[in-house]
């Protein structure tokens, strides 16, 4: 079940947090994995993820690229194709957030979030699709967020807007490529203790965590691996008839 042997995955923004866990889970399931990072300060973390992937007997590549840059994305996809010979799974995980309310948010802060979170997913998908078509197989997974469905908890309208856009992007692209054996789905995590959420929920205001836990029916934060397991399922043959779906991984915090 959920065997990814012979598949090649690219997980953007996978040096830490959700992306790192997704990359590790892909390797655990048998995939070769390209680890992407953007900042030179993240290079060592990205190499550690690659070491884990290789320890599982899988091939790994570490690629620096800014997903908001078309030139970087083209180079990254070309590198994956050259290193692995194919690309089967694209996880558009790279994303950023910042702790602004609309009253103190600048246009620059708004645009930066759009460029990475939604334009990055567009660029990576656009340039990944021709490579996927070469082998008549593809899985594109958008790592969105619960806030794209219910709104952000603490006022980050720029972030929530991109997360809703990711879901709409996935649904439309799913229809576009449905007859090509390429599926496009989203995962909407809830509150998982990543580095970014630690900054927002703990460092900026210690009382936010106390307010958040009671809002989760399961009474705990999610692990990053729980998002990774959902990504592995959507990448698998068992999910071949699922497209345009958003999978909620949130402990019951948001229910449709």
XYZ file of N, CA and C in Angstrom:
768
model
N 0.839 -1.201 0.000
C 0.000 0.000 0.000
C 0.875 1.253 0.000
N 0.466 2.225 -0.795
C 1.120 3.522 -0.849
C 2.618 3.388 -1.142
N 2.936 2.577 -2.121
C 4.318 2.301 -2.510
C 4.737 3.300 -3.579
N 5.760 4.093 -3.303
C 6.236 5.090 -4.254
C 7.563 4.702 -4.890
N 7.922 3.441 -4.820
C 9.159 2.990 -5.449
C 9.137 3.291 -6.945
N 10.265 3.812 -7.446
C 10.365 4.153 -8.847
C 9.889 5.548 -9.184
N 9.327 6.260 -8.209
C 8.829 7.607 -8.429
C 9.848 8.633 -7.942
N 9.777 9.805 -8.561
C 10.648 10.920 -8.182
C 9.767 12.070 -7.709
N 10.086 12.583 -6.522
C 9.305 13.669 -5.940
C 10.173 14.907 -5.775
N 9.592 16.048 -6.033
C 10.194 17.338 -5.716
C 9.312 18.003 -4.680
N 9.895 18.306 -3.529
C 9.156 18.979 -2.461
C 9.784 20.354 -2.277
N 9.045 21.385 -2.602
C 9.601 22.726 -2.462
C 9.562 23.161 -0.999
N 10.530 23.983 -0.639
C 10.603 24.458 0.735
C 10.728 23.330 1.741
N 11.648 22.404 1.470
C 11.688 21.167 2.270
C 12.929 21.028 3.137
N 13.548 22.134 3.491
C 14.695 22.054 4.396
C 14.273 21.918 5.845
N 13.024 22.314 6.159
C 12.548 22.269 7.544
C 11.021 22.224 7.541
N 10.447 22.066 8.720
C 9.001 22.157 8.888
C 8.217 21.102 8.147
N 7.042 21.498 7.635
C 6.174 20.564 6.928
C 6.869 19.966 5.712
N 7.588 20.797 4.966
C 8.245 20.310 3.755
C 9.263 19.232 4.041
N 10.040 19.404 5.099
C 11.034 18.391 5.467
C 10.351 17.082 5.833
N 9.269 17.161 6.589
C 8.540 15.954 6.973
C 7.939 15.271 5.752
N 7.415 16.042 4.813
C 6.848 15.468 3.594
C 7.941 14.768 2.799
N 9.106 15.405 2.672
C 10.221 14.791 1.942
C 10.631 13.477 2.585
N 10.711 13.452 3.914
C 11.092 12.218 4.615
C 10.044 11.127 4.417
N 8.776 11.505 4.478
C 7.704 10.512 4.292
C 7.707 9.955 2.873
N 7.995 10.808 1.890
C 8.101 10.336 0.510
C 9.218 9.303 0.391
N 10.350 9.571 1.023
C 11.464 8.620 0.992
C 11.107 7.338 1.723
N 10.436 7.454 2.850
C 10.000 6.265 3.592
C 9.125 5.367 2.731
N 8.338 5.987 1.832
C 7.440 5.225 0.957
C 8.138 4.726 -0.300
N 9.419 5.079 -0.481
C 10.193 4.537 -1.594
C 10.577 5.498 -2.687
N 10.172 6.768 -2.586
C 10.463 7.718 -3.660
C 11.869 8.277 -3.539
N 12.453 8.616 -4.685
C 13.631 9.462 -4.717
C 13.136 10.903 -4.577
N 13.920 11.741 -3.904
C 13.391 13.058 -3.539
C 14.395 14.170 -3.816
N 13.903 15.239 -4.444
C 14.663 16.473 -4.585
C 14.220 17.422 -3.485
N 15.185 17.871 -2.693
C 14.941 18.780 -1.581
C 15.259 20.196 -2.038
N 14.300 21.080 -1.918
C 14.487 22.472 -2.333
C 14.567 23.395 -1.123
N 15.444 24.373 -1.228
C 15.522 25.415 -0.213
C 15.829 26.725 -0.912
N 15.619 27.860 -0.229
C 15.839 29.146 -0.878
C 16.993 29.927 -0.267
N 17.084 29.974 1.059
C 18.075 30.812 1.720
C 19.371 30.057 1.974
N 20.532 30.685 1.749
C 21.811 30.025 2.056
C 21.878 29.523 3.500
N 21.170 30.187 4.393
C 21.170 29.763 5.792
C 20.460 28.429 6.000
N 19.690 28.003 5.003
C 18.958 26.733 5.095
C 19.679 25.580 4.409
N 20.823 25.848 3.799
C 21.528 24.821 3.027
C 21.899 23.614 3.881
N 22.391 23.865 5.084
C 22.790 22.755 5.949
C 21.590 21.910 6.348
N 20.468 22.553 6.636
C 19.256 21.813 6.985
C 18.784 20.961 5.808
N 18.871 21.524 4.604
C 18.471 20.776 3.411
C 19.361 19.556 3.209
N 20.638 19.707 3.449
C 21.560 18.575 3.318
C 21.226 17.484 4.334
N 20.790 17.865 5.516
C 20.411 16.862 6.518
C 19.196 16.059 6.057
N 18.260 16.724 5.389
C 17.107 15.988 4.854
C 17.564 15.007 3.768
N 18.494 15.452 2.936
C 19.021 14.579 1.879
C 19.742 13.375 2.479
N 20.462 13.598 3.560
C 21.146 12.486 4.228
C 20.137 11.454 4.736
N 19.038 11.928 5.271
C 17.995 11.003 5.728
C 17.449 10.201 4.549
N 17.165 10.883 3.448
C 16.613 10.207 2.269
C 17.573 9.127 1.773
N 18.842 9.449 1.716
C 19.838 8.461 1.265
C 19.973 7.309 2.249
N 19.756 7.590 3.529
C 19.834 6.520 4.531
C 18.732 5.484 4.335
N 17.692 5.874 3.605
C 16.601 4.955 3.288
C 16.842 4.214 1.977
N 18.026 4.409 1.409
C 18.360 3.744 0.162
C 17.806 4.431 -1.066
N 17.390 5.682 -0.917
C 16.821 6.428 -2.031
C 17.805 7.484 -2.513
N 17.636 7.925 -3.727
C 18.449 9.010 -4.258
C 17.906 10.355 -3.784
N 18.809 11.307 -3.606
C 18.405 12.643 -3.176
C 19.226 13.687 -3.906
N 18.613 14.837 -4.118
C 19.308 15.999 -4.662
C 18.877 17.211 -3.853
N 19.807 18.118 -3.629
C 19.514 19.355 -2.904
C 19.631 20.505 -3.890
N 18.560 21.281 -4.047
C 18.512 22.323 -5.070
C 18.089 23.646 -4.452
N 18.944 24.637 -4.581
C 18.588 25.981 -4.135
C 17.800 26.659 -5.245
N 16.642 27.208 -4.896
C 15.841 27.942 -5.871
C 14.777 28.739 -5.140
N 14.509 29.925 -5.652
C 13.414 30.754 -5.171
C 12.210 30.469 -6.056
N 11.157 29.899 -5.489
C 10.010 29.503 -6.310
C 9.286 30.700 -6.913
N 9.540 31.895 -6.402
C 8.929 33.098 -6.967
C 9.683 33.608 -8.186
N 10.820 32.981 -8.506
C 11.637 33.378 -9.661
C 11.452 32.371 -10.785
N 10.982 32.842 -11.926
C 10.772 31.929 -13.060
C 12.080 31.284 -13.498
N 13.139 32.050 -13.521
C 14.437 31.493 -13.931
C 14.900 30.412 -12.962
N 14.732 30.649 -11.668
C 15.115 29.651 -10.672
C 14.289 28.377 -10.810
N 12.983 28.543 -11.035
C 12.116 27.370 -11.147
C 12.475 26.552 -12.374
N 12.712 27.195 -13.484
C 13.102 26.462 -14.695
C 14.398 25.697 -14.468
N 15.343 26.348 -13.800
C 16.613 25.675 -13.503
C 16.393 24.492 -12.564
N 15.536 24.652 -11.574
C 15.275 23.583 -10.624
C 14.631 22.373 -11.309
N 13.636 22.605 -12.131
C 12.980 21.492 -12.832
C 13.954 20.822 -13.795
N 14.766 21.603 -14.484
C 15.771 21.030 -15.383
C 16.768 20.171 -14.610
N 17.124 20.612 -13.408
C 18.055 19.847 -12.579
C 17.453 18.519 -12.157
N 16.179 18.539 -11.759
C 15.501 17.297 -11.376
C 15.476 16.333 -12.558
N 15.145 16.836 -13.712
C 15.079 15.972 -14.901
C 16.449 15.396 -15.238
N 17.479 16.221 -15.113
C 18.829 15.759 -15.423
C 19.327 14.742 -14.389
N 19.056 15.002 -13.114
C 19.560 14.142 -12.042
C 18.812 12.814 -11.960
N 17.483 12.863 -12.177
C 16.655 11.676 -11.948
C 16.026 11.092 -13.215
N 15.982 11.863 -14.288
C 15.411 11.362 -15.533
C 13.910 11.489 -15.643
N 13.257 11.950 -14.576
C 11.811 12.073 -14.596
C 11.368 12.910 -13.393
N 10.110 13.289 -13.391
C 9.495 13.941 -12.237
C 8.051 13.477 -12.178
N 7.707 12.782 -11.107
C 6.375 12.209 -10.967
C 5.497 12.961 -9.977
N 6.114 13.496 -8.933
C 5.360 14.086 -7.833
C 5.927 15.475 -7.545
N 5.066 16.471 -7.574
C 5.450 17.827 -7.190
C 4.616 18.230 -5.986
N 5.291 18.538 -4.894
C 4.598 19.041 -3.712
C 4.937 20.517 -3.574
N 3.950 21.357 -3.871
C 4.128 22.800 -3.768
C 3.934 23.218 -2.311
N 5.003 23.063 -1.565
C 4.945 23.337 -0.124
C 5.546 24.694 0.248
N 6.479 25.202 -0.544
C 7.167 26.445 -0.185
C 6.155 27.545 0.104
N 6.305 28.162 1.242
C 5.385 29.228 1.619
C 5.934 30.051 2.755
N 5.453 31.265 2.855
C 5.878 32.147 3.926
C 4.661 32.809 4.550
N 4.852 33.346 5.737
C 3.814 34.092 6.429
C 4.487 35.221 7.182
N 3.729 36.184 7.586
C 4.249 37.265 8.423
C 3.116 37.756 9.312
N 3.479 38.264 10.460
C 2.498 38.569 11.498
C 2.001 40.006 11.393
N 1.168 40.257 10.373
C 0.590 41.582 10.182
C -0.928 41.502 10.183
N -1.555 42.543 10.702
C -2.969 42.781 10.494
C -3.092 43.713 9.297
N -4.269 43.827 8.719
C -4.420 44.666 7.529
C -4.059 46.127 7.817
N -4.236 46.563 9.060
C -3.968 47.963 9.385
C -2.493 48.316 9.338
N -1.619 47.344 9.640
C -0.181 47.645 9.614
C 0.560 46.897 8.513
N -0.192 46.375 7.557
C 0.402 45.633 6.445
C 0.704 46.568 5.285
N 1.919 46.483 4.784
C 2.285 47.273 3.611
C 1.962 46.506 2.335
N 1.920 47.223 1.237
C 1.724 46.564 -0.057
C 2.867 45.599 -0.328
N 4.070 45.964 0.073
C 5.225 45.089 -0.123
C 5.053 43.775 0.626
N 4.571 43.845 1.871
C 4.342 42.630 2.662
C 3.261 41.768 2.019
N 2.211 42.401 1.531
C 1.135 41.680 0.837
C 1.684 40.972 -0.398
N 2.437 41.703 -1.222
C 2.893 41.151 -2.494
C 3.891 40.024 -2.313
N 4.744 40.138 -1.297
C 5.743 39.097 -1.069
C 5.088 37.753 -0.796
N 4.021 37.766 -0.008
C 3.291 36.530 0.295
C 2.663 35.959 -0.972
N 2.078 36.815 -1.807
C 1.469 36.345 -3.057
C 2.517 35.715 -3.973
N 3.670 36.377 -4.057
C 4.714 35.916 -4.978
C 5.203 34.509 -4.628
N 5.401 34.247 -3.355
C 5.921 32.938 -2.940
C 4.806 31.901 -2.897
N 3.719 32.218 -2.220
C 2.723 31.192 -1.911
C 1.873 30.762 -3.092
N 1.506 31.688 -3.970
C 0.642 31.294 -5.088
C 1.370 31.362 -6.433
N 2.150 32.427 -6.673
C 2.907 32.473 -7.927
C 3.934 31.344 -7.977
N 4.544 31.033 -6.831
C 5.504 29.921 -6.783
C 4.874 28.602 -7.186
N 3.670 28.340 -6.696
C 2.977 27.107 -7.067
C 2.626 27.065 -8.542
N 2.228 28.219 -9.080
C 1.938 28.312 -10.517
C 3.176 27.997 -11.338
N 4.308 28.629 -11.007
C 5.527 28.432 -11.788
C 6.016 26.988 -11.719
N 6.032 26.424 -10.516
C 6.518 25.049 -10.373
C 5.626 24.073 -11.125
N 4.324 24.270 -11.055
C 3.394 23.385 -11.762
C 3.546 23.536 -13.268
N 3.658 24.767 -13.736
C 3.782 25.023 -15.181
C 4.978 24.293 -15.773
N 6.117 24.352 -15.085
C 7.326 23.761 -15.650
C 7.480 22.279 -15.301
N 6.749 21.809 -14.300
C 6.779 20.380 -13.991
C 5.916 19.574 -14.951
N 4.830 20.145 -15.409
C 3.873 19.388 -16.226
C 4.497 18.768 -17.487
N 5.309 19.483 -18.260
C 5.889 18.838 -19.448
C 6.744 17.628 -19.104
N 7.425 17.656 -17.968
C 8.250 16.516 -17.561
C 7.361 15.347 -17.142
N 6.294 15.633 -16.440
C 5.351 14.578 -16.052
C 4.718 13.932 -17.278
N 4.407 14.746 -18.268
C 3.744 14.221 -19.467
C 4.635 13.247 -20.236
N 5.937 13.375 -20.085
C 6.849 12.461 -20.777
C 6.622 11.012 -20.356
N 6.151 10.799 -19.123
C 5.902 9.441 -18.622
C 4.425 9.199 -18.331
N 3.572 10.114 -18.805
C 2.120 9.965 -18.663
C 1.699 9.674 -17.225
N 2.321 10.391 -16.314
C 1.991 10.226 -14.894
C 2.380 11.485 -14.142
N 1.501 11.909 -13.246
C 1.848 13.062 -12.437
C 0.953 13.221 -11.230
N 1.539 13.723 -10.168
C 0.808 14.076 -8.955
C 1.288 15.460 -8.521
N 0.389 16.412 -8.497
C 0.695 17.746 -7.996
C -0.108 17.956 -6.721
N 0.575 18.354 -5.670
C -0.066 18.523 -4.363
C 0.256 19.912 -3.845
N -0.787 20.670 -3.566
C -0.629 22.006 -3.004
C -0.755 21.907 -1.485
N 0.222 22.432 -0.764
C 0.098 22.486 0.685
C -0.526 23.832 1.036
N -1.820 23.792 1.243
C -2.603 24.979 1.535
C -2.709 25.134 3.058
N -3.870 25.457 3.546
C -4.063 25.646 4.980
C -5.546 25.716 5.286
N -5.886 25.320 6.485
C -7.245 25.461 6.990
C -7.730 26.910 6.894
N -6.808 27.863 7.011
C -7.228 29.262 6.995
C -7.750 29.686 5.629
N -7.402 28.950 4.576
C -7.957 29.242 3.262
C -9.432 28.925 3.182
N -9.938 28.132 4.126
C -11.341 27.756 4.150
C -12.133 28.539 5.192
N -11.542 28.759 6.356
C -12.295 29.411 7.427
C -11.821 30.823 7.740
N -10.703 31.243 7.116
C -10.117 32.525 7.453
C -9.023 32.355 8.496
N -8.078 33.263 8.500
C -6.971 33.180 9.443
C -7.455 33.472 10.857
N -6.786 32.860 11.820
C -7.195 32.997 13.211
C -6.865 34.359 13.785
N -5.745 34.932 13.349
C -5.251 36.138 14.002
C -4.936 37.270 13.032
N -5.644 37.336 11.925
C -5.596 38.540 11.115
C -4.697 38.574 9.903
N -3.992 37.478 9.568
C -3.089 37.504 8.408
C -3.875 37.342 7.100
N -4.501 38.429 6.669
C -5.354 38.336 5.480
C -4.537 38.008 4.229
N -3.289 38.448 4.172
C -2.455 38.178 3.002
C -2.187 36.681 2.882
N -1.909 36.035 4.001
C -1.631 34.600 4.016
C -2.884 33.791 3.682
N -3.991 34.111 4.340
C -5.237 33.377 4.098
C -5.683 33.497 2.648
N -5.480 34.668 2.055
C -5.873 34.861 0.661
C -5.112 33.916 -0.256
N -3.820 33.729 -0.007
C -3.043 32.835 -0.862
C -3.451 31.388 -0.667
N -3.839 31.027 0.549
C -4.201 29.642 0.818
C -5.528 29.283 0.165
N -6.463 30.221 0.140
C -7.696 29.992 -0.608
C -7.419 29.910 -2.099
N -6.502 30.746 -2.576
C -6.144 30.732 -4.000
C -5.508 29.417 -4.396
N -4.704 28.834 -3.519
C -4.071 27.549 -3.824
C -5.120 26.466 -4.066
N -6.167 26.455 -3.278
C -7.223 25.449 -3.459
C -7.943 25.647 -4.781
N -8.264 26.887 -5.125
C -8.929 27.156 -6.398
C -8.024 26.816 -7.575
N -6.746 27.136 -7.437
C -5.770 26.791 -8.467
C -5.758 25.283 -8.686
N -5.717 24.523 -7.587
C -5.652 23.066 -7.687
C -6.892 22.500 -8.370
N -8.065 23.011 -8.028
C -9.302 22.490 -8.624
C -9.339 22.740 -10.132
N -8.936 23.922 -10.532
C -8.968 24.241 -11.960
C -7.909 23.470 -12.732
N -6.706 23.381 -12.177
C -5.662 22.614 -12.848
C -6.035 21.138 -12.903
N -6.697 20.648 -11.859
C -7.140 19.246 -11.855
C -8.047 18.959 -13.044
N -8.958 19.870 -13.323
C -9.838 19.686 -14.488
C -9.041 19.749 -15.797
N -8.055 20.619 -15.829
C -7.282 20.842 -17.052
C -6.491 19.607 -17.466
N -5.929 18.886 -16.499
C -5.033 17.764 -16.814
C -5.639 16.403 -16.466
N -6.926 16.373 -16.208
C -7.567 15.148 -15.706
C -7.422 13.957 -16.656
N -7.389 14.187 -17.946
C -7.314 13.090 -18.912
C -5.876 12.665 -19.221
N -4.915 13.231 -18.516
C -3.507 12.935 -18.789
C -2.858 12.090 -17.701
N -3.666 11.462 -16.865
C -3.161 10.672 -15.745
C -2.344 11.526 -14.774
N -2.748 12.770 -14.646
C -2.131 13.699 -13.703
C -3.221 14.203 -12.770
N -3.007 14.033 -11.482
C -3.981 14.517 -10.510
C -3.413 15.743 -9.792
N -4.322 16.590 -9.329
C -3.937 17.800 -8.605
C -4.843 17.925 -7.390
N -4.256 17.910 -6.228
C -5.019 17.983 -4.985
C -4.350 18.938 -4.004
N -5.069 19.259 -2.957
C -4.541 20.126 -1.905
C -4.603 19.411 -0.569
N -3.723 19.810 0.328
C -3.802 19.416 1.727
C -3.934 20.697 2.535
N -4.867 20.708 3.463
C -5.095 21.886 4.295
C -4.767 21.543 5.749
N -3.504 21.751 6.147
C -3.143 21.492 7.540
C -3.833 22.472 8.477
N -3.950 22.029 9.720
C -4.441 22.908 10.767
C -3.266 23.522 11.493
N -3.198 23.300 12.795
C -2.125 23.889 13.596
C -1.077 22.818 13.867
N 0.039 22.923 13.173
C 1.155 21.991 13.317
C 2.370 22.802 13.750
N 3.125 22.295 14.692
C 4.191 23.096 15.280
C 5.424 23.157 14.379
N 5.349 24.031 13.397
C 6.498 24.334 12.564
C 7.239 25.533 13.159
N 8.373 25.854 12.571
C 9.133 27.007 13.032
C 8.332 28.299 12.889
N 7.586 28.423 11.778
C 6.797 29.631 11.538
C 5.695 29.778 12.579
N 4.996 28.673 12.843
C 3.909 28.749 13.825
C 4.439 28.993 15.228
N 5.624 28.496 15.516
C 6.209 28.766 16.833
C 6.423 30.272 17.001
N 6.855 30.910 15.935
C 7.064 32.358 15.983
C 5.748 33.091 16.195
N 4.691 32.639 15.496
C 3.405 33.324 15.564
C 2.656 33.011 16.851
N 2.646 31.726 17.242
C 1.823 31.303 18.374
C 2.521 31.396 19.721
N 3.823 31.358 19.730
C 4.543 31.310 21.006
C 5.363 32.577 21.237
N 6.238 32.893 20.295
C 7.156 33.997 20.528
C 6.465 35.352 20.535
N 5.488 35.546 19.640
C 4.850 36.856 19.571
C 3.880 37.092 20.730
N 3.250 36.028 21.209
C 2.285 36.142 22.310
C 2.100 34.771 22.935
N 2.699 34.512 24.086
C 2.620 33.181 24.715
C 1.200 32.722 24.997
N 0.271 33.652 25.122
C -1.105 33.284 25.458
C -1.892 32.756 24.254
N -1.348 32.969 23.062
C -2.050 32.477 21.876
C -2.149 30.953 21.880
N -1.108 30.289 22.332
C -1.145 28.831 22.391
C -2.242 28.355 23.338
N -2.374 29.018 24.463
C -3.412 28.651 25.431
C -4.808 28.799 24.831
N -4.954 29.752 23.932
C -6.253 29.964 23.295
C -6.493 28.981 22.148
N -5.395 28.510 21.540
C -5.520 27.670 20.351
C -5.873 26.228 20.680
N -5.212 25.627 21.657
C -5.414 24.212 21.967
C -6.882 23.875 22.212
N -7.636 24.661 23.001
C -9.041 24.313 23.229
C -9.905 24.359 21.967
N -9.421 24.999 20.910
C -10.175 25.078 19.661
C -10.035 23.817 18.821
N -9.121 22.927 19.205
C -8.876 21.699 18.449
C -9.591 20.545 19.151
N -10.596 19.928 18.530
C -11.333 18.847 19.183
C -10.453 17.723 19.712
N -9.352 17.409 19.020
C -8.468 16.349 19.498
C -7.585 16.795 20.650
N -7.568 18.092 20.938
C -6.864 18.585 22.105
C -5.355 18.607 22.010
N -4.840 18.592 20.790
C -3.380 18.642 20.612
C -3.050 19.243 19.266
N -1.790 19.675 19.136
C -1.297 20.123 17.841
C -1.016 18.930 16.951
N -1.045 19.141 15.650
C -0.689 18.080 14.724
C 0.814 17.972 14.576
N 1.271 16.812 14.154
C 2.686 16.650 13.822
C 2.879 16.926 12.335
N 4.072 17.313 11.969
C 4.371 17.556 10.557
C 4.259 16.266 9.747
N 4.609 15.141 10.366
C 4.528 13.851 9.667
C 3.098 13.503 9.282
N 2.126 13.948 10.059
C 0.737 13.645 9.720
C 0.333 14.301 8.406
N 0.919 15.422 8.078
C 0.717 16.033 6.768
C 1.468 15.235 5.707
N 2.667 14.774 6.061
C 3.456 13.964 5.137
C 2.747 12.686 4.730
N 2.082 12.031 5.670
C 1.367 10.795 5.360
C 0.234 11.066 4.363
N -0.458 12.182 4.529
C -1.530 12.531 3.591
C -0.958 12.777 2.198
N 0.209 13.409 2.135
C 0.840 13.656 0.836
C 1.231 12.349 0.156
N 1.751 11.406 0.926
C 2.118 10.105 0.363
C 0.880 9.421 -0.219
N -0.220 9.469 0.485
C -1.452 8.857 -0.039
C -1.856 9.503 -1.357
N -1.883 10.827 -1.407
C -2.305 11.501 -2.632
C -1.340 11.248 -3.789
N -0.089 10.941 -3.473
C 0.907 10.648 -4.510
C 0.840 9.210 -5.001
N 0.121 8.369 -4.307
C 0.147 6.933 -4.571
C -0.821 6.518 -5.679
N -0.644 5.287 -6.151
C -1.570 4.720 -7.134
C -2.964 4.559 -6.543
N -3.024 4.332 -5.237
C -4.325 4.139 -4.591
C -5.200 5.385 -4.677
N -4.582 6.550 -4.897
C -5.341 7.802 -5.003
C -5.514 8.245 -6.451
N -5.388 7.306 -7.386
C -5.384 7.662 -8.811
C -6.711 8.232 -9.299
N -7.815 7.986 -8.569
C -9.127 8.488 -9.000
C -9.576 9.674 -8.141
N -8.632 10.264 -7.445
C -8.919 11.425 -6.599
C -8.212 12.634 -7.184
N -8.985 13.653 -7.560
C -8.382 14.881 -8.071
C -9.303 16.050 -7.754
N -8.703 17.208 -7.535
C -9.463 18.399 -7.181
C -9.918 18.418 -5.733
N -9.378 17.521 -4.925
C -9.804 17.381 -3.528
C -8.922 18.212 -2.605
N -9.502 18.677 -1.512
C -8.729 19.244 -0.414
C -8.858 18.311 0.781
N -7.737 17.783 1.240
C -7.713 16.885 2.393
C -7.408 17.715 3.637
N -8.327 17.697 4.592
C -8.151 18.440 5.829
C -7.382 17.584 6.834
N -6.287 18.119 7.349
C -5.486 17.438 8.365
C -5.380 18.407 9.529
N -6.401 18.416 10.383
C -6.474 19.502 11.373
C -7.020 19.101 12.735
N -7.154 17.802 12.999
C -7.641 17.369 14.299
C -9.082 17.729 14.587
N -9.851 18.032 13.529
C -11.249 18.379 13.689
C -11.511 19.864 13.896
N -10.457 20.675 13.776
C -10.603 22.110 14.036
C -11.499 22.788 13.028
N -11.441 22.313 11.774
C -12.362 22.794 10.744
C -13.008 21.578 10.108
N -14.333 21.581 10.064
C -15.058 20.465 9.452
C -15.994 21.024 8.392
N -16.027 20.358 7.243
C -16.878 20.824 6.134
C -18.352 20.582 6.445
